[in-house]
Tab-separated table of C-alpha atoms in Angstrom:
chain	number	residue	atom	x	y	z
F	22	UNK	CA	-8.204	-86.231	-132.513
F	23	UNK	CA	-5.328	-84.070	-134.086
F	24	UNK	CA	-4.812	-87.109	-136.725
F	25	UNK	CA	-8.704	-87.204	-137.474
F	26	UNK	CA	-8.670	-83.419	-137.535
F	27	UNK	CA	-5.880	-82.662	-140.105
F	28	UNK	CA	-7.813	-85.279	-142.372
F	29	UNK	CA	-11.253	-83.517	-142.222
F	30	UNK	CA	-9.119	-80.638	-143.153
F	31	UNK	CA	-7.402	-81.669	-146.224
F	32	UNK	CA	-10.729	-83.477	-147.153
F	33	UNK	CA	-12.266	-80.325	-147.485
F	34	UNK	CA	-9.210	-78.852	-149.308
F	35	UNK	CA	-9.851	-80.640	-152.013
F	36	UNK	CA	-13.190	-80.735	-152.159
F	37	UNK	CA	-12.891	-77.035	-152.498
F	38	UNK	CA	-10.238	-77.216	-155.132
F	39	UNK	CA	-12.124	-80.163	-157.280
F	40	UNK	CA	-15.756	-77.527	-157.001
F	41	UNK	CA	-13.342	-74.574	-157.776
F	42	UNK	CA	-11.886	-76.667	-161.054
F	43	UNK	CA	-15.382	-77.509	-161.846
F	44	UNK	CA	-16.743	-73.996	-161.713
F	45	UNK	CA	-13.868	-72.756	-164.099
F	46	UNK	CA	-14.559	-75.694	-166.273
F	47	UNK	CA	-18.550	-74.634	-166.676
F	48	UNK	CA	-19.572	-77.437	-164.435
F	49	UNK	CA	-21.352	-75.483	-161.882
F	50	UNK	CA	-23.831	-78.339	-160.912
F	51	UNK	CA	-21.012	-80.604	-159.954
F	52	UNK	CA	-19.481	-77.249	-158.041
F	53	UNK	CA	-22.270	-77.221	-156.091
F	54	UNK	CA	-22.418	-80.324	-155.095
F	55	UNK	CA	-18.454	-80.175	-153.914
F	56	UNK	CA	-19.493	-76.962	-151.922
F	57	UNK	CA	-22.299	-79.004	-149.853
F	58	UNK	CA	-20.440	-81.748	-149.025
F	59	UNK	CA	-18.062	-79.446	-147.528
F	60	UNK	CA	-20.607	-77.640	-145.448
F	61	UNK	CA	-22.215	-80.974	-144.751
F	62	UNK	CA	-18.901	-81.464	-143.094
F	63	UNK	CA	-18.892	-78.630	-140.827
F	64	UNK	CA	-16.548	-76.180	-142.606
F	65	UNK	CA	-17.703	-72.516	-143.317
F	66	UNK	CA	-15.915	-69.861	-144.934
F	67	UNK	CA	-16.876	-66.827	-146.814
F	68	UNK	CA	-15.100	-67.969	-149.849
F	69	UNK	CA	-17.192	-71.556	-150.164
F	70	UNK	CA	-20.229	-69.300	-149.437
F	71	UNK	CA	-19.299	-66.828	-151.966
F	72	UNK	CA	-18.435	-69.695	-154.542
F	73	UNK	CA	-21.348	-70.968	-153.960
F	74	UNK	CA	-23.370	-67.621	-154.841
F	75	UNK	CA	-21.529	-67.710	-158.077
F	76	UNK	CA	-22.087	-71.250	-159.447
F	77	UNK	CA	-26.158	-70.638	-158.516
F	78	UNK	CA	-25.963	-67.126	-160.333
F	79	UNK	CA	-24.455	-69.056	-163.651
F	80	UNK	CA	-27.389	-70.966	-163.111
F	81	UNK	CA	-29.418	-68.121	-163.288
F	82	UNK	CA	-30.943	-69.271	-159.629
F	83	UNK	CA	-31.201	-66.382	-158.268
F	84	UNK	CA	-32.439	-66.630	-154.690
F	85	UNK	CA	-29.993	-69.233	-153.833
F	86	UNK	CA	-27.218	-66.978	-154.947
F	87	UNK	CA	-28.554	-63.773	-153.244
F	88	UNK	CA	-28.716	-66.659	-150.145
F	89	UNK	CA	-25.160	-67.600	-150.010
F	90	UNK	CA	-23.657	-63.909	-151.038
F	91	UNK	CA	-25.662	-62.913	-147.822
F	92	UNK	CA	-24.369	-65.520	-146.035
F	93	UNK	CA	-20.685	-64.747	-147.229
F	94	UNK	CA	-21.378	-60.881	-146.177
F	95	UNK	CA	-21.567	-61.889	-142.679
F	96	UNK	CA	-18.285	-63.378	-142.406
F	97	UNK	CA	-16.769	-61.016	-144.831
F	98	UNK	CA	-19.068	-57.513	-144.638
F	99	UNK	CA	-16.727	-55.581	-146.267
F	100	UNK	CA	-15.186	-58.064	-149.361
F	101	UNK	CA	-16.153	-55.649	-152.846
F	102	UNK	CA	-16.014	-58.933	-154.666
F	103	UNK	CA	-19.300	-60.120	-152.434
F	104	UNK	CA	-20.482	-56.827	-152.344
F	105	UNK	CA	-20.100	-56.730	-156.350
F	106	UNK	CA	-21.703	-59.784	-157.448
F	107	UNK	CA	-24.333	-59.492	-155.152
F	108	UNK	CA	-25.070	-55.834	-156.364
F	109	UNK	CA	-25.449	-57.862	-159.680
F	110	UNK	CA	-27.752	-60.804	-158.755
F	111	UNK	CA	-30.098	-57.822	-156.653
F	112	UNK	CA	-30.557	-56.182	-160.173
F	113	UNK	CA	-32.020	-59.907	-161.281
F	114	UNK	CA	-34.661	-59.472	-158.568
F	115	UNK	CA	-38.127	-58.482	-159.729
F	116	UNK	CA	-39.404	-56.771	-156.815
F	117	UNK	CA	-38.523	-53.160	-156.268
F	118	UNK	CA	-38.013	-52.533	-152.501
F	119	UNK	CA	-37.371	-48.643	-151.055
F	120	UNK	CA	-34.862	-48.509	-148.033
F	121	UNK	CA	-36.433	-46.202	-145.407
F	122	UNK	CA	-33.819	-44.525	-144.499
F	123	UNK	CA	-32.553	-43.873	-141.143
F	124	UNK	CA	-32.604	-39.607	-139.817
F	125	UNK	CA	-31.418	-38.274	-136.407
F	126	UNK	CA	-29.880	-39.696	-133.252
F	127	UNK	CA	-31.006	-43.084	-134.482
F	128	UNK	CA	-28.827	-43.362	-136.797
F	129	UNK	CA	-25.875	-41.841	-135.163
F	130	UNK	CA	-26.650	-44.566	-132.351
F	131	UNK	CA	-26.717	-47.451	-134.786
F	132	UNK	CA	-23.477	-46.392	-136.572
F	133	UNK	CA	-21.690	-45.834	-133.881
F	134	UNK	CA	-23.167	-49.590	-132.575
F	135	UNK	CA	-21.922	-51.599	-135.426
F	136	UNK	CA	-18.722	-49.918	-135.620
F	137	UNK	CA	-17.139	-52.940	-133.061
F	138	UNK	CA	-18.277	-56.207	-131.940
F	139	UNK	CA	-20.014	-56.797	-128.649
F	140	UNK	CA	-16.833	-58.492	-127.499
F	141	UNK	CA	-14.989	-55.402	-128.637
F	142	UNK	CA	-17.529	-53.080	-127.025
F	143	UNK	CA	-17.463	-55.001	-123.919
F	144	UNK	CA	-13.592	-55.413	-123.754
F	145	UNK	CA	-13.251	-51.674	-123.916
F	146	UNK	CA	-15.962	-50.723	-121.075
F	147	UNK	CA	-13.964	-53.528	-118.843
F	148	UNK	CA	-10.575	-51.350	-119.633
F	149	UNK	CA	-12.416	-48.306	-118.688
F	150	UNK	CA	-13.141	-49.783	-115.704
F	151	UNK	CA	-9.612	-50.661	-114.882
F	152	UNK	CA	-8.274	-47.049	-115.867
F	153	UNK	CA	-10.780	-45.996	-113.009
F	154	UNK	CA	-9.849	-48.141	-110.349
F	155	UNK	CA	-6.451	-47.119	-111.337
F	156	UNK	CA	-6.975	-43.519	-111.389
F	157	UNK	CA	-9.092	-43.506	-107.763
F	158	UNK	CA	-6.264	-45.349	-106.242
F	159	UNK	CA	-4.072	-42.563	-107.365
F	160	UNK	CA	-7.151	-40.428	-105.901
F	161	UNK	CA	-7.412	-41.719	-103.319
F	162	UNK	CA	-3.241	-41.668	-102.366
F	163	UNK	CA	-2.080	-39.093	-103.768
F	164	UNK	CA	-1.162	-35.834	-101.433
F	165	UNK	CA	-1.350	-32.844	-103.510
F	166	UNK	CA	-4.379	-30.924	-104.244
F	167	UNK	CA	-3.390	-30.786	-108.669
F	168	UNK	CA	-2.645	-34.979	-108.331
F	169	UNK	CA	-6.199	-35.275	-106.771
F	170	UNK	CA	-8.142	-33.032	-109.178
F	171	UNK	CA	-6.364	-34.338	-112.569
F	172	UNK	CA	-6.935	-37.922	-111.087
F	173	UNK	CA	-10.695	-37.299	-109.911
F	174	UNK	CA	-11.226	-35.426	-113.572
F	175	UNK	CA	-10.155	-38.641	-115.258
F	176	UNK	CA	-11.066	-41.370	-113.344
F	177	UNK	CA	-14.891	-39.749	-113.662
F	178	UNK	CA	-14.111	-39.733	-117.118
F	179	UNK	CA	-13.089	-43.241	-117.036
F	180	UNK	CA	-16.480	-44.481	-115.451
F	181	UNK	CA	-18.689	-42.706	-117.683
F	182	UNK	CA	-16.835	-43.596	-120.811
F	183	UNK	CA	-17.002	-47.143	-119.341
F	184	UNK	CA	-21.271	-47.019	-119.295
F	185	UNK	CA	-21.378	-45.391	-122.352
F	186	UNK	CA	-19.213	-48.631	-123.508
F	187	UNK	CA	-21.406	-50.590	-121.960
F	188	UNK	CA	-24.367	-48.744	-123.004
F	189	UNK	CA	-23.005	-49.643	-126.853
F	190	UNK	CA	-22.641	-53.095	-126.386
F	191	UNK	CA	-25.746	-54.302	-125.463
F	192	UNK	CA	-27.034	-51.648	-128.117
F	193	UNK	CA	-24.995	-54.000	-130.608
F	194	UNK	CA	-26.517	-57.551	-128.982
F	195	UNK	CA	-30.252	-56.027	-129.200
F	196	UNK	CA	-29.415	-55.199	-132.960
F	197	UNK	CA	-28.014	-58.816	-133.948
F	198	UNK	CA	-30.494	-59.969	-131.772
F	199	UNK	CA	-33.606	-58.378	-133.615
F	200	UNK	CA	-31.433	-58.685	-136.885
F	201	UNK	CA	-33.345	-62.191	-138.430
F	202	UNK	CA	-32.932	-61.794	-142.267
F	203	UNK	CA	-34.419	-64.256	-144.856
F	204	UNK	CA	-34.450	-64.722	-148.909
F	205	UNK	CA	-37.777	-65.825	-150.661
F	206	UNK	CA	-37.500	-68.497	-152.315
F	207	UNK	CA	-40.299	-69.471	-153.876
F	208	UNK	CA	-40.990	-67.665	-157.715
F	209	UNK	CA	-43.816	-65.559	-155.951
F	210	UNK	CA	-45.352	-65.813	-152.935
F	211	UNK	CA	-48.694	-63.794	-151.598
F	212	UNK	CA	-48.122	-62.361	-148.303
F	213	UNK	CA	-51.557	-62.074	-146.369
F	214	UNK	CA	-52.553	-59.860	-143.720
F	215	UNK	CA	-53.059	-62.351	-141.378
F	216	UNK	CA	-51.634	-65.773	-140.541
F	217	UNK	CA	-54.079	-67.732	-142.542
F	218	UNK	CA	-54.887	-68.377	-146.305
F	219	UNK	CA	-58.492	-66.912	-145.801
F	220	UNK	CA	-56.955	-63.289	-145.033
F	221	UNK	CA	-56.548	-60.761	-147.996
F	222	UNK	CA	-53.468	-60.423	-149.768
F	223	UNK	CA	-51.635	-57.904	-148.624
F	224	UNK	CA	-48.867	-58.305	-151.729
F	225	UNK	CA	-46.434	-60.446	-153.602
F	226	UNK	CA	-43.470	-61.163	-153.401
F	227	UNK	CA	-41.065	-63.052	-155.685
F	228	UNK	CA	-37.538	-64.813	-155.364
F	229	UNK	CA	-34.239	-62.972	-154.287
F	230	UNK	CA	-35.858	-60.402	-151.976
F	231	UNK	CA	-34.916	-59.742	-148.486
F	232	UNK	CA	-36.842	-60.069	-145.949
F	233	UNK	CA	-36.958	-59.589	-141.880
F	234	UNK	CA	-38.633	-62.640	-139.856
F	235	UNK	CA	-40.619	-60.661	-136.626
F	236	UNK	CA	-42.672	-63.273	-135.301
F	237	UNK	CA	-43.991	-66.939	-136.327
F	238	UNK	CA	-47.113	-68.606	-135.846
F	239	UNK	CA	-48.005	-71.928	-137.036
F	240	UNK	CA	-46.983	-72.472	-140.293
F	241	UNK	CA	-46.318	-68.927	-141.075
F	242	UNK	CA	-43.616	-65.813	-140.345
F	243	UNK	CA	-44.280	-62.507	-140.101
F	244	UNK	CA	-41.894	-60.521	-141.967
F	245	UNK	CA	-40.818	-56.664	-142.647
F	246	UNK	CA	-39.588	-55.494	-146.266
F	247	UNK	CA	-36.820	-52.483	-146.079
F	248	UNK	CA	-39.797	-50.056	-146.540
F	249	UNK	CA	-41.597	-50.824	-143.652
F	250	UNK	CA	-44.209	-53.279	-145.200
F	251	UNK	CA	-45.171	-55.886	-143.129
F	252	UNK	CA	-47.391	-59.312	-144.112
F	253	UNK	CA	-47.446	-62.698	-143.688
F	254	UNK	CA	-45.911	-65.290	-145.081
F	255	UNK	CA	-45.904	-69.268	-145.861
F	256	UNK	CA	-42.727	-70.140	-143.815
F	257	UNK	CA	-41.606	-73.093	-146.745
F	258	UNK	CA	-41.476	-69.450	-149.120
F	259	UNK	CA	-38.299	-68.270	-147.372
F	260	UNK	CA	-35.384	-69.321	-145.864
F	261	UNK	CA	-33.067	-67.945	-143.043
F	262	UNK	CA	-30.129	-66.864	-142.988
């Protein structure tokens, strides 16, 4: 396994390095085609993902590049060479979408959410946890009045530091939950008001925008644009990330 292992890996080694020769060489069809077989074998990364947004944005395809910059964001959120080129294939996209922006507690929440990992979150509500068993032992033993009250004081502090924790984490699973972005695809697409092709149009949409899948039926998803639009769509328009 260790033997059949350490060949997959320097397989894809050089696949990478023959797309990445091919890519500085202009070839950016033959790139591509390096990239896939190396995600055909199982091996993600944000670089192949983000190479792979730049040999479709030579090519001037611009929802597949907007695709695989998004998917190299989520492995790499905060890389300004992803969050640069992607900036630049946006400003290729036709449609003009309006971020409603978040006010209030809401988006102090939310912040505050995304700021760790659910592991992370979850990790430090378990060492609250400890601290407070810790600290009520000391409680709990302890023979002067000052050694009880500081150790109370704390250990109360502990527990409810621990729910907020806890209260965080599954904030951050509901978001990544609920968080089911998609790309068009398709040069323009009609989204209808209902999940049928007898329902009005509601608009259009055209390749490179982001959407948010809420709900499918059929052969159609329900999606929501970043200003609160909502429609209908043919599911073979889009495509998930």
């Amino acid at each position: 396994m260790f033997l059949l292992s350490t060949i997959a890996i320097a397989q894809n080694e050089t696949l990478f390095e023959q797309g990445n020769k091919l890519y500085n060489d202009g070839n950016y069809t033959e790139a591509i085609e390096k990239y896939h077989t190396i995600l055909d074998n199982g091996k993600h990364s944000a670089e192949l993902y983000f190479n792979l947004g730049n040999s479709y944005y030579k090519l001037n395809n611009i929802a597949p590049s907007i695709y695989y910059y998004e998917k190299a964001l989520q492995l790499a959120p905060n890389d300004k060479d992803i969050l640069n080129n992607i900036a630049y294939a946006r400003n290729m996209t036709i449609d003009v979408v309006d971020t409603v922006p978040e006010v209030g507690f809401s988006k102090f929440v939310n912040k505050v959410a995304i700021m760790m990992s659910f592991d992370a979150w979850s990790k430090v509500a378990v060492g609250f946890v400890i601290l407070f068993v810790i600290l009520f032992l000391s409680y709990y033993f302890s023979y002067t009045s000052l050694k009880k009250r500081i150790a109370f004081v704390v250990s109360t502090a502990s527990i409810v530091l621990a729910s907020v924790s806890l209260a965080f984490a599954y904030h951050n699973y509901n978001l990544k939950k609920n968080d089911r972005p998609a790309i068009v695809f398709a040069k323009e697409s009609q989204i209808k008001s209902e999940p049928n092709l007898r329902s009005t149009e509601a608009f259009k949409l055209h390749e490179g925008t982001k959407v948010q899948i809420l709900d499918t039926v059929n052969n159609w998803k329900k999606i929501k644009l970043a200003d609160g639009k909502t429609g209908w769509i043919v599911k073979d328009d889009i495509k998930a990330l």
